[in-house]
Coordinates of C-alpha atoms and ligand atoms in Angstrom, one line a residue:
M1 CA 19.7 74.9 87.5
T2 CA 21.4 71.6 88.9
I3 CA 25.1 71.8 89.8
L4 CA 26.4 68.3 89.6
T5 CA 29.5 67.3 91.6
I6 CA 30.9 64.3 89.7
K7 CA 33.5 61.9 91.4
T8 CA 36.9 61.6 89.7
Q9 CA 40.0 60.0 89.7
A10 CA 43.2 62.2 90.3
L11 CA 45.9 62.0 87.4
S12 CA 49.6 62.2 87.6
D13 CA 50.1 63.5 83.9
Q14 CA 48.9 67.0 84.0
K15 CA 52.0 69.2 84.6
P16 CA 51.8 72.0 82.4
G17 CA 54.8 72.7 80.3
T18 CA 56.4 75.6 78.6
S19 CA 53.1 76.9 77.8
G20 CA 50.1 75.1 79.3
L21 CA 49.1 71.4 79.1
R22 CA 49.4 69.7 75.9
K23 CA 48.7 66.3 75.0
K24 CA 47.2 64.2 72.2
V25 CA 43.5 65.0 71.4
K26 CA 42.8 61.2 72.0
Q27 CA 44.0 61.9 75.7
F28 CA 41.7 65.1 76.2
Q29 CA 38.9 62.8 74.8
K30 CA 39.2 60.4 77.7
K31 CA 36.6 60.4 80.4
H32 CA 37.2 63.4 83.1
Y33 CA 40.6 64.2 81.6
L34 CA 39.9 67.8 80.5
E35 CA 37.5 68.0 83.6
N36 CA 39.7 67.4 86.2
F37 CA 42.3 70.2 84.9
V38 CA 39.6 72.7 84.4
Q39 CA 38.5 72.2 87.9
S40 CA 42.2 72.2 89.1
I41 CA 42.6 75.6 87.4
F42 CA 39.2 76.9 89.1
S43 CA 40.2 75.6 92.5
A44 CA 43.7 77.1 92.2
I45 CA 42.5 80.4 91.4
N46 CA 39.4 80.3 93.9
C47 CA 37.2 82.3 91.6
P48 CA 36.7 85.5 93.1
E49 CA 33.1 86.8 93.6
N50 CA 31.8 88.5 90.3
S51 CA 34.9 87.4 88.3
T52 CA 34.9 87.6 84.5
L53 CA 36.6 85.0 82.5
V54 CA 37.7 85.0 78.7
V55 CA 37.5 81.5 76.8
G56 CA 38.4 80.8 73.3
G57 CA 41.1 78.8 71.3
D58 CA 42.6 78.6 67.9
G59 CA 39.9 76.5 66.2
R60 CA 41.5 73.4 66.3
Y61 CA 39.5 70.0 66.6
H62 CA 38.1 69.4 69.9
N63 CA 38.0 73.4 70.6
E64 CA 34.1 73.7 70.8
T65 CA 33.5 70.6 72.9
A66 CA 35.9 71.6 75.3
I67 CA 34.4 75.2 75.4
Q68 CA 30.8 73.8 76.0
T69 CA 32.5 71.8 79.1
I70 CA 34.6 74.9 80.3
L71 CA 31.4 77.2 80.3
K72 CA 29.3 74.7 82.4
M73 CA 32.1 74.4 84.9
A74 CA 32.6 77.9 85.0
A75 CA 29.0 78.4 85.8
A76 CA 29.1 75.8 88.6
N77 CA 32.3 77.3 90.1
G78 CA 30.9 80.5 90.3
I79 CA 32.2 82.6 87.4
K80 CA 29.8 85.6 86.9
R81 CA 30.5 86.3 83.1
V82 CA 32.5 84.6 80.2
L83 CA 33.7 86.4 77.3
V84 CA 33.8 83.7 74.3
G85 CA 35.0 84.7 70.8
Q86 CA 32.5 83.7 68.1
N87 CA 32.7 80.0 67.1
G88 CA 35.0 79.7 69.8
L89 CA 37.8 81.6 68.0
L90 CA 40.4 83.8 69.9
S91 CA 44.0 84.3 69.1
T92 CA 46.3 84.1 72.0
P93 CA 47.1 87.8 71.9
A94 CA 43.6 88.7 71.7
V95 CA 42.9 86.8 74.8
S96 CA 45.5 88.7 76.6
N97 CA 43.9 91.9 75.5
L98 CA 40.6 91.2 76.4
I99 CA 41.6 90.2 79.9
R100 CA 43.2 93.6 80.4
K101 CA 40.7 95.4 78.8
Y102 CA 37.7 94.2 80.5
G103 CA 39.6 93.6 84.0
C104 CA 38.9 89.8 84.0
V105 CA 40.3 87.4 86.5
G106 CA 41.9 85.5 83.7
G107 CA 41.5 83.5 80.6
I108 CA 41.6 79.8 79.4
V109 CA 43.0 79.5 75.9
L110 CA 42.7 76.4 74.2
S111 CA 45.5 75.5 72.1
A112 CA 48.5 73.5 71.2
S113 CA 49.9 76.5 69.5
H114 CA 52.2 75.3 66.7
N115 CA 51.6 71.7 67.1
P116 CA 49.4 69.8 64.5
G117 CA 45.7 69.4 65.2
G118 CA 42.9 67.1 63.9
P119 CA 41.5 64.0 65.5
N120 CA 44.9 62.5 65.7
G121 CA 46.9 65.5 66.2
D122 CA 47.4 67.8 69.6
F123 CA 45.1 69.7 72.0
G124 CA 46.3 72.0 74.7
I125 CA 44.8 74.3 77.3
K126 CA 46.4 77.1 79.2
F127 CA 45.4 79.7 81.9
N128 CA 46.3 83.1 81.7
A129 CA 46.4 85.3 84.7
S130 CA 44.4 88.8 85.5
N131 CA 47.6 90.6 84.1
G132 CA 46.8 88.8 80.6
G133 CA 49.8 86.6 80.6
P134 CA 50.5 82.9 81.1
A135 CA 50.2 81.9 84.9
P136 CA 53.5 82.0 86.4
E137 CA 55.0 79.0 87.6
A138 CA 53.6 79.4 91.1
V139 CA 50.2 79.2 89.8
T140 CA 50.8 76.4 87.4
D141 CA 52.6 74.4 90.2
A142 CA 49.3 74.8 92.2
I143 CA 47.2 73.7 89.3
Y144 CA 49.4 70.7 88.9
T145 CA 49.3 70.0 92.8
I146 CA 45.6 69.9 92.8
S147 CA 45.5 67.9 89.7
K148 CA 47.2 65.2 91.6
S149 CA 44.7 65.0 94.3
I150 CA 41.5 66.1 92.9
S151 CA 38.5 63.8 93.7
E152 CA 35.6 65.8 92.3
Y153 CA 34.6 68.3 89.8
H154 CA 31.5 70.7 89.5
I155 CA 29.5 71.1 86.3
C156 CA 26.1 72.8 85.4
D157 CA 23.6 70.2 84.0
V158 CA 22.4 72.7 81.1
V159 CA 22.4 72.4 77.3
D160 CA 25.1 73.8 75.2
V161 CA 25.5 77.6 74.3
D162 CA 25.2 78.4 70.7
L163 CA 28.7 79.7 70.1
N164 CA 27.8 81.3 66.8
A165 CA 25.3 83.7 68.0
I166 CA 26.9 87.1 68.8
G167 CA 25.1 88.5 72.2
K168 CA 24.5 87.2 75.5
T169 CA 23.0 84.2 76.9
Q170 CA 22.4 83.2 80.7
L171 CA 23.6 79.9 82.0
D172 CA 21.7 80.2 85.4
D173 CA 23.7 83.2 87.4
M174 CA 26.5 83.3 84.8
T175 CA 26.2 85.6 81.5
V176 CA 27.9 84.1 78.4
E177 CA 28.8 86.8 75.9
I178 CA 29.8 85.6 72.5
I179 CA 31.9 88.5 70.9
D180 CA 33.6 89.2 67.7
P181 CA 37.0 87.8 68.1
V182 CA 38.7 90.6 66.1
S183 CA 37.2 94.0 66.9
D184 CA 38.8 94.9 70.3
Y185 CA 42.0 93.7 68.9
Q186 CA 41.9 95.5 65.9
K187 CA 41.1 98.7 67.9
M188 CA 44.1 98.1 69.9
M189 CA 46.3 97.7 66.9
E190 CA 45.0 100.8 65.7
S191 CA 46.2 102.7 68.7
L192 CA 49.6 101.5 68.4
F193 CA 50.7 102.0 64.9
D194 CA 50.5 104.6 62.2
F195 CA 47.6 102.8 60.0
D196 CA 47.6 106.0 57.7
A197 CA 51.1 105.5 56.8
I198 CA 50.8 101.8 56.0
R199 CA 47.7 102.5 54.1
S200 CA 49.9 105.0 51.8
L201 CA 52.6 102.1 51.5
F202 CA 49.9 99.9 50.2
A203 CA 48.6 102.5 48.1
T204 CA 51.9 102.8 46.2
G205 CA 51.7 99.1 45.2
F206 CA 53.6 97.6 47.9
T207 CA 52.4 94.0 48.0
M208 CA 52.4 91.6 50.9
K209 CA 51.8 87.8 51.4
F210 CA 50.8 86.6 54.9
D211 CA 50.3 83.0 55.4
A212 CA 47.7 82.1 58.1
M213 CA 48.4 78.4 57.7
H214 CA 44.6 77.7 58.2
A215 CA 45.0 78.8 61.9
I216 CA 43.7 81.5 63.8
T217 CA 45.2 84.6 62.3
G218 CA 43.1 84.3 59.0
P219 CA 40.2 86.3 60.5
Y220 CA 42.5 88.9 62.0
A221 CA 44.7 89.4 59.0
K222 CA 41.9 89.7 56.6
A223 CA 40.4 92.3 58.5
I224 CA 43.3 94.2 59.4
F225 CA 45.5 93.9 56.4
E226 CA 43.3 93.7 53.5
D227 CA 40.0 95.3 54.6
C228 CA 41.4 98.0 56.9
L229 CA 44.8 98.9 55.3
G230 CA 44.1 98.0 51.8
A231 CA 46.5 95.1 51.0
R232 CA 45.3 93.6 47.9
E233 CA 42.7 90.9 47.9
G234 CA 44.5 87.6 48.0
S235 CA 47.3 89.0 50.4
V236 CA 46.3 86.7 53.1
I237 CA 46.8 83.1 52.2
N238 CA 45.1 79.8 54.1
S239 CA 43.1 82.2 55.8
K240 CA 40.1 80.0 56.9
P241 CA 40.7 78.3 60.4
L242 CA 40.3 74.7 60.0
P243 CA 40.2 72.1 62.7
D244 CA 43.2 70.1 61.1
F245 CA 45.0 73.1 59.8
G246 CA 44.4 71.6 56.3
G247 CA 46.5 68.8 57.2
C248 CA 49.5 70.9 57.8
H249 CA 51.8 71.8 60.8
P250 CA 50.9 75.4 61.8
D251 CA 54.5 76.3 62.9
P252 CA 55.8 79.1 60.8
N253 CA 59.4 78.2 60.1
P254 CA 60.9 77.8 56.6
V255 CA 60.1 74.1 56.7
Y256 CA 56.3 74.3 57.3
A257 CA 55.6 77.7 56.0
K258 CA 57.1 76.1 52.7
E259 CA 54.4 77.9 50.4
L260 CA 55.3 81.1 51.6
V261 CA 58.9 80.8 51.4
D262 CA 58.7 79.4 47.9
H263 CA 56.8 82.3 46.9
M264 CA 59.1 84.9 48.5
F265 CA 62.0 83.2 46.8
G266 CA 60.4 82.8 43.5
D267 CA 60.0 85.2 40.5
E268 CA 56.7 86.5 41.6
A269 CA 57.8 87.5 45.2
S270 CA 55.9 90.0 47.1
D271 CA 57.8 92.8 48.9
F272 CA 57.1 91.7 52.5
G273 CA 56.1 88.1 53.5
A274 CA 54.7 86.9 56.9
A275 CA 53.3 83.9 58.7
S276 CA 51.7 83.4 61.9
D277 CA 51.1 80.0 64.0
G278 CA 48.3 78.0 65.3
D279 CA 47.2 80.4 68.0
G280 CA 48.5 83.6 66.5
D281 CA 51.3 84.4 68.8
R282 CA 54.2 83.8 66.6
N283 CA 55.4 85.4 63.5
I284 CA 58.1 85.0 60.8
I285 CA 59.1 87.8 58.3
L286 CA 60.5 87.7 54.8
G287 CA 61.5 90.2 52.1
T288 CA 61.9 89.4 48.6
G289 CA 64.5 86.6 48.5
I290 CA 65.3 87.0 52.0
Y291 CA 64.2 85.2 55.3
V292 CA 64.7 87.3 58.5
A293 CA 65.9 85.2 61.4
P294 CA 63.5 85.7 64.3
S295 CA 66.4 86.7 66.6
D296 CA 67.3 89.4 64.0
S297 CA 63.7 90.4 63.6
L298 CA 63.6 91.1 67.6
A299 CA 66.9 93.1 67.3
I300 CA 65.7 95.2 64.4
L301 CA 62.2 95.9 65.9
T302 CA 63.6 96.8 68.8
A303 CA 66.1 99.5 67.4
N304 CA 63.3 100.8 65.0
A305 CA 60.5 100.7 67.4
H306 CA 60.6 104.4 68.0
L307 CA 59.3 105.0 64.4
A308 CA 55.6 103.5 65.4
P309 CA 53.5 105.9 67.4
A310 CA 53.2 103.6 70.5
Y311 CA 57.0 103.5 71.2
K312 CA 58.0 107.1 69.9
E313 CA 59.3 108.0 73.4
G314 CA 61.6 105.0 73.2
V315 CA 62.2 101.7 74.6
C316 CA 62.9 101.3 78.4
G317 CA 64.1 97.9 78.4
A318 CA 64.3 94.6 76.4
A319 CA 64.4 91.2 77.2
R320 CA 65.1 87.7 75.3
S321 CA 64.9 84.1 76.3
M322 CA 68.3 82.7 77.0
P323 CA 68.6 80.5 73.9
T324 CA 67.6 83.6 71.4
S325 CA 70.6 85.2 69.8
M326 CA 72.3 88.0 71.3
A327 CA 71.7 90.6 68.5
I328 CA 69.3 92.5 70.6
D329 CA 71.9 92.8 73.4
R330 CA 73.8 94.8 71.2
V331 CA 71.0 97.0 70.4
A332 CA 70.0 97.5 73.9
D333 CA 73.6 98.5 74.6
K334 CA 73.7 101.2 72.1
L335 CA 70.4 102.5 73.4
G336 CA 71.7 102.3 76.9
I337 CA 68.8 100.1 78.2
P338 CA 68.8 97.1 80.1
C339 CA 68.5 93.6 78.5
F340 CA 67.3 90.8 80.6
E341 CA 67.7 87.1 79.8
T342 CA 65.0 84.8 80.9
P343 CA 64.2 81.2 80.7
T344 CA 62.3 79.9 77.4
G345 CA 58.6 80.7 77.7
W346 CA 56.7 83.7 77.7
K347 CA 55.5 83.4 81.1
F348 CA 59.2 84.7 82.3
F349 CA 58.5 88.2 80.7
G350 CA 55.5 88.9 82.6
N351 CA 56.9 90.2 85.8
L352 CA 59.5 92.4 83.9
L353 CA 56.3 93.9 81.7
D354 CA 54.2 94.4 84.8
A355 CA 57.2 96.2 86.7
G356 CA 57.7 98.5 83.7
K357 CA 61.2 97.3 83.2
I358 CA 60.8 96.3 79.8
T359 CA 58.9 97.4 76.5
I360 CA 60.0 95.1 74.0
C361 CA 60.8 91.0 74.3
G362 CA 61.2 88.0 72.0
E363 CA 62.2 84.8 71.6
E364 CA 64.2 82.9 68.8
S365 CA 61.1 80.6 68.2
A366 CA 59.4 83.5 66.2
G367 CA 57.8 84.8 69.1
T368 CA 57.9 88.9 69.7
G369 CA 56.0 91.1 71.7
S370 CA 55.4 94.3 73.7
D371 CA 53.9 95.8 76.7
H372 CA 50.7 96.0 75.0
V373 CA 49.6 92.5 76.2
R374 CA 51.2 89.9 78.1
E375 CA 51.6 87.5 75.2
K376 CA 53.6 87.4 72.2
D377 CA 51.8 88.8 69.3
G378 CA 52.2 87.6 65.5
V379 CA 50.3 90.3 63.8
W380 CA 51.7 93.1 66.0
A381 CA 55.0 92.3 64.9
V382 CA 53.8 92.2 61.3
L383 CA 52.1 95.6 61.7
L384 CA 55.5 97.0 63.5
W385 CA 57.4 95.9 60.6
L386 CA 55.1 97.4 58.0
N387 CA 55.2 100.5 60.1
I388 CA 59.0 100.8 60.0
L389 CA 58.9 100.0 56.3
A390 CA 56.4 102.5 55.7
V391 CA 58.5 105.4 57.7
T392 CA 61.7 104.4 56.2
Q393 CA 60.5 103.4 52.7
K394 CA 63.3 101.0 52.6
S395 CA 63.1 97.3 51.5
V396 CA 63.3 94.4 54.2
L397 CA 66.6 93.6 52.5
E398 CA 67.9 97.0 53.0
I399 CA 66.7 97.3 56.8
I400 CA 68.3 94.0 57.4
T401 CA 71.6 94.9 55.9
D402 CA 71.7 98.3 57.4
H403 CA 71.3 96.8 61.0
W404 CA 74.1 94.0 60.2
N405 CA 76.4 96.8 58.9
A406 CA 75.6 98.9 62.1
Y407 CA 75.7 96.0 64.8
G408 CA 77.6 93.2 63.1
R409 CA 75.7 90.0 62.8
N410 CA 74.9 87.1 65.0
Y411 CA 74.7 84.1 62.5
Y412 CA 72.2 82.0 64.4
S413 CA 70.1 78.7 63.8
R414 CA 68.2 76.3 65.8
H415 CA 68.4 72.4 65.1
D416 CA 65.7 70.4 66.5
Y417 CA 65.7 66.6 66.8
E418 CA 62.0 65.7 67.0
A419 CA 60.4 62.4 68.6
I420 CA 63.6 60.9 69.9
D421 CA 63.3 58.4 72.9
K422 CA 62.6 60.0 76.0
G423 CA 65.1 57.8 77.7
V424 CA 67.9 58.7 75.1
A425 CA 67.1 62.5 75.4
E426 CA 67.4 62.6 79.3
A427 CA 70.6 60.4 79.0
L428 CA 71.9 62.7 76.6
M429 CA 71.2 65.7 78.9
S430 CA 72.4 64.5 82.0
G431 CA 75.6 63.3 80.1
L432 CA 76.2 66.9 79.3
R433 CA 75.6 68.0 82.9
S434 CA 78.0 65.6 84.0
R435 CA 80.7 66.7 81.6
K436 CA 80.0 70.3 82.3
N437 CA 83.2 71.0 84.2
T438 CA 85.6 68.7 82.2
L439 CA 84.4 70.3 79.0
V440 CA 85.8 73.7 79.9
G441 CA 89.3 74.4 78.2
T442 CA 88.8 71.6 75.6
K443 CA 89.4 72.6 71.8
Q444 CA 86.5 71.8 69.5
G445 CA 87.7 72.4 66.0
D446 CA 88.9 75.9 66.2
E447 CA 87.0 77.0 69.1
V448 CA 88.1 76.7 72.8
V449 CA 85.2 76.1 75.4
A450 CA 85.2 79.2 78.1
T451 CA 82.5 78.2 80.2
V452 CA 79.7 75.7 80.7
D453 CA 76.7 76.1 82.9
D454 CA 73.0 75.0 83.6
F455 CA 71.0 78.2 83.2
E456 CA 69.3 79.6 86.2
Y457 CA 66.9 82.7 86.3
H458 CA 66.4 84.9 89.4
D459 CA 63.6 86.8 88.6
P460 CA 64.6 90.3 89.4
V461 CA 61.1 91.5 90.5
D462 CA 59.7 88.4 92.8
G463 CA 62.9 86.6 93.5
S464 CA 61.7 83.5 92.3
I465 CA 64.2 80.9 91.0
A466 CA 63.9 78.5 87.8
S467 CA 66.8 76.3 87.4
K468 CA 68.1 73.5 85.1
Q469 CA 66.7 75.9 81.8
G470 CA 69.5 74.5 79.5
I471 CA 73.1 74.0 79.0
R472 CA 75.0 76.7 77.8
V473 CA 78.4 76.1 76.2
I474 CA 80.1 79.5 75.7
F475 CA 83.4 79.4 73.6
E476 CA 86.2 81.8 74.1
S477 CA 85.2 83.7 70.5
G478 CA 81.8 84.5 72.1
S479 CA 80.1 81.7 70.0
R480 CA 77.7 79.6 71.8
I481 CA 75.8 76.4 71.7
V482 CA 72.7 75.9 73.9
F483 CA 71.1 72.4 74.5
R484 CA 67.6 72.0 76.1
L485 CA 64.8 69.7 75.9
S486 CA 61.2 70.9 74.6
G487 CA 58.5 71.5 77.0
T488 CA 55.6 71.5 74.2
G489 CA 55.9 68.2 72.3
T490 CA 53.7 65.2 72.7
D491 CA 55.8 62.7 71.0
G492 CA 58.8 61.4 72.9
A493 CA 61.3 64.2 73.5
T494 CA 62.4 66.9 71.0
L495 CA 66.1 68.2 71.6
R496 CA 66.9 71.5 70.5
V497 CA 70.3 72.9 69.7
Y498 CA 70.8 76.5 69.5
L499 CA 73.9 77.6 67.5
E500 CA 75.2 81.1 67.3
R501 CA 78.5 82.9 66.0
Y502 CA 79.0 86.5 65.9
Q503 CA 80.8 88.3 63.3
D504 CA 81.8 92.2 63.8
V505 CA 81.0 94.8 61.0
D506 CA 84.5 94.3 59.3
S507 CA 83.9 90.5 58.6
D508 CA 81.8 88.8 56.0
L509 CA 78.4 89.3 56.8
A510 CA 76.8 87.5 53.7
L511 CA 77.6 84.0 54.5
E512 CA 75.0 81.3 54.3
T513 CA 73.8 80.7 57.7
Q514 CA 74.6 77.1 58.1
T515 CA 78.0 77.6 56.3
A516 CA 78.9 80.2 58.9
L517 CA 77.8 77.8 61.5
E518 CA 79.6 74.5 60.3
A519 CA 82.3 74.4 62.8
I520 CA 79.8 74.8 65.6
I521 CA 77.4 72.4 64.5
S522 CA 80.1 69.6 64.3
A523 CA 81.3 70.9 67.8
A524 CA 77.7 70.4 69.1
D525 CA 77.6 66.9 67.8
N526 CA 80.8 65.9 69.3
I527 CA 80.0 67.5 72.8
A528 CA 76.7 66.1 73.2
E529 CA 77.0 62.8 71.1
I530 CA 74.0 63.6 69.4
S531 CA 74.3 61.4 66.5
K532 CA 75.8 58.7 68.5
L533 CA 73.2 58.6 70.9
T534 CA 70.0 59.2 69.0
G535 CA 71.2 57.5 65.6
M536 CA 70.2 60.7 63.8
S537 CA 72.6 62.0 61.5
E538 CA 70.8 65.0 60.9
P539 CA 68.3 67.4 62.7
T540 CA 64.4 67.0 61.8
V541 CA 64.1 70.8 61.3
I542 CA 66.3 73.6 61.0
S543 CA 65.1 77.0 61.3
Ligands
LIG1 C1 58.6 76.3 72.2 C2 59.5 77.5 72.1 C3 59.5 78.7 73.1 C4 58.0 79.1 73.2 C5 57.0 78.2 73.4 C6 55.7 78.2 73.3 O1 58.9 75.8 73.6 O2 60.9 77.1 71.9 O3 60.3 79.6 72.8 O4 57.7 80.1 74.2 O5 57.2 77.0 72.6 O6 55.2 78.9 72.1 P1 59.7 74.5 74.0 O7 59.6 74.1 75.1 O8 58.9 73.5 73.1 O9 61.1 74.8 73.2 V1 53.7 78.6 71.5 O10 53.7 79.6 70.0 O11 53.9 77.0 71.1 O12 52.5 78.9 72.6
LIG2 CO1 51.7 80.0 69.4

């Protein structure tokens, strides 16, 4: 076999964001663009001898083309074996499981997660380390540094591998194993949850609607919910992964998962509704006529995890990303366990999970997970909910109302201002930073600003520091506003404004969320001058 060494030009725009490198498909199709980044990964990890790598993606446009290139480059860079999901498909949590189960050096995930796909959409690539989790910042920094000075890459001159044929093929010294994307993942889920109890729940006529949004979870959801657990046929909708996600936006929020939300609020609503995103790591949960805010879902899962076999000994610790609501903190308090606050992005949970400091963690952006893998896991969250519903025999509405009655309610919402000019977004953030001190003590409607800071995380395990992770404005009442810029978008900049107000058990817990947050919403505009600077009178997405 011929290994070619190809000359290339270094690029300056390959800095991984919150979750890998995300760009327009058209960018990834440019000559050497993908190759430069893939070589930077292989050079950064130095491919130890006899290494196995996992490769798979969410099926979006360009997935298979990229996989063929990666396989040829892996062979040229001395990788011994690669596990690839059939037709190039693997959900992000399934990749994490395979890396851990088969002792792999790491995995390459091809996905831009919740971003739209298709020839004019987005593509992405992410490296996960041998613990199964997104590479920590030290590794992504090393990859970025190499990408800025790379001058050549290595690739084998061989024909494409048939990604459809389950089984082994040789690419010279490297074995490519095409595997069923679902079976290992399903086995893991069966080991965590009480499948018999969930089966009995469906046998009573309990109904569910799961929206796979034409993305990766379709095959997983069909196999697990319908074929294995007995949810009635048709419970999983939009189940076929499509390269352009059917022209939709595979972001499970009330705006983009409208079909599901309309169903759950309609006359024929199911007992339980859920959806996942492009790469299968997120989840939203609904009951009949009710949407469960992801931060509430995280708190509820933590409080009830012991009802599932895997967590029957209890939860040793919990963590949330900083902008996620503090509902989980109250649960941790009651359980007498620590609750860590990390920057946005799953990579920051990895050390805490590896060190055994936490069992459950999550983010407001519809990501929940546990120590079973090192990624957030959409289908896992749905199964934990089902397990809890099966054991308690309560409805989603009862579970959530009981929770608020026990802990009070953290009214919470995120307002996104998408595709704003980068310069404007940066000016808005630096304006906020410069006003940090003068804001303290000011009156914003009925609220008085108590503290303002720029969140900095000191990792308690390896001591690494991540600074400038978002501006927190905390009011004397305990209400909060957080401002940060997204690290996953590809069109201009996205400003995220996170709004939170706590109401204790003796107050009104049934307000409409946006109404409950009205005063804080206008304070946010006043503090950050959002409408003045962006010219936008309303957010693009409210979740
Ligand atoms: C967003 C979310 C963040 C999540 C990240 C990756 O990042 O806010 O919570 O970890 O996406 O999730 P940002 O930087 O755009 O706010 V996924 O499912 O897109 O891999
Ligand atoms: Co995702």
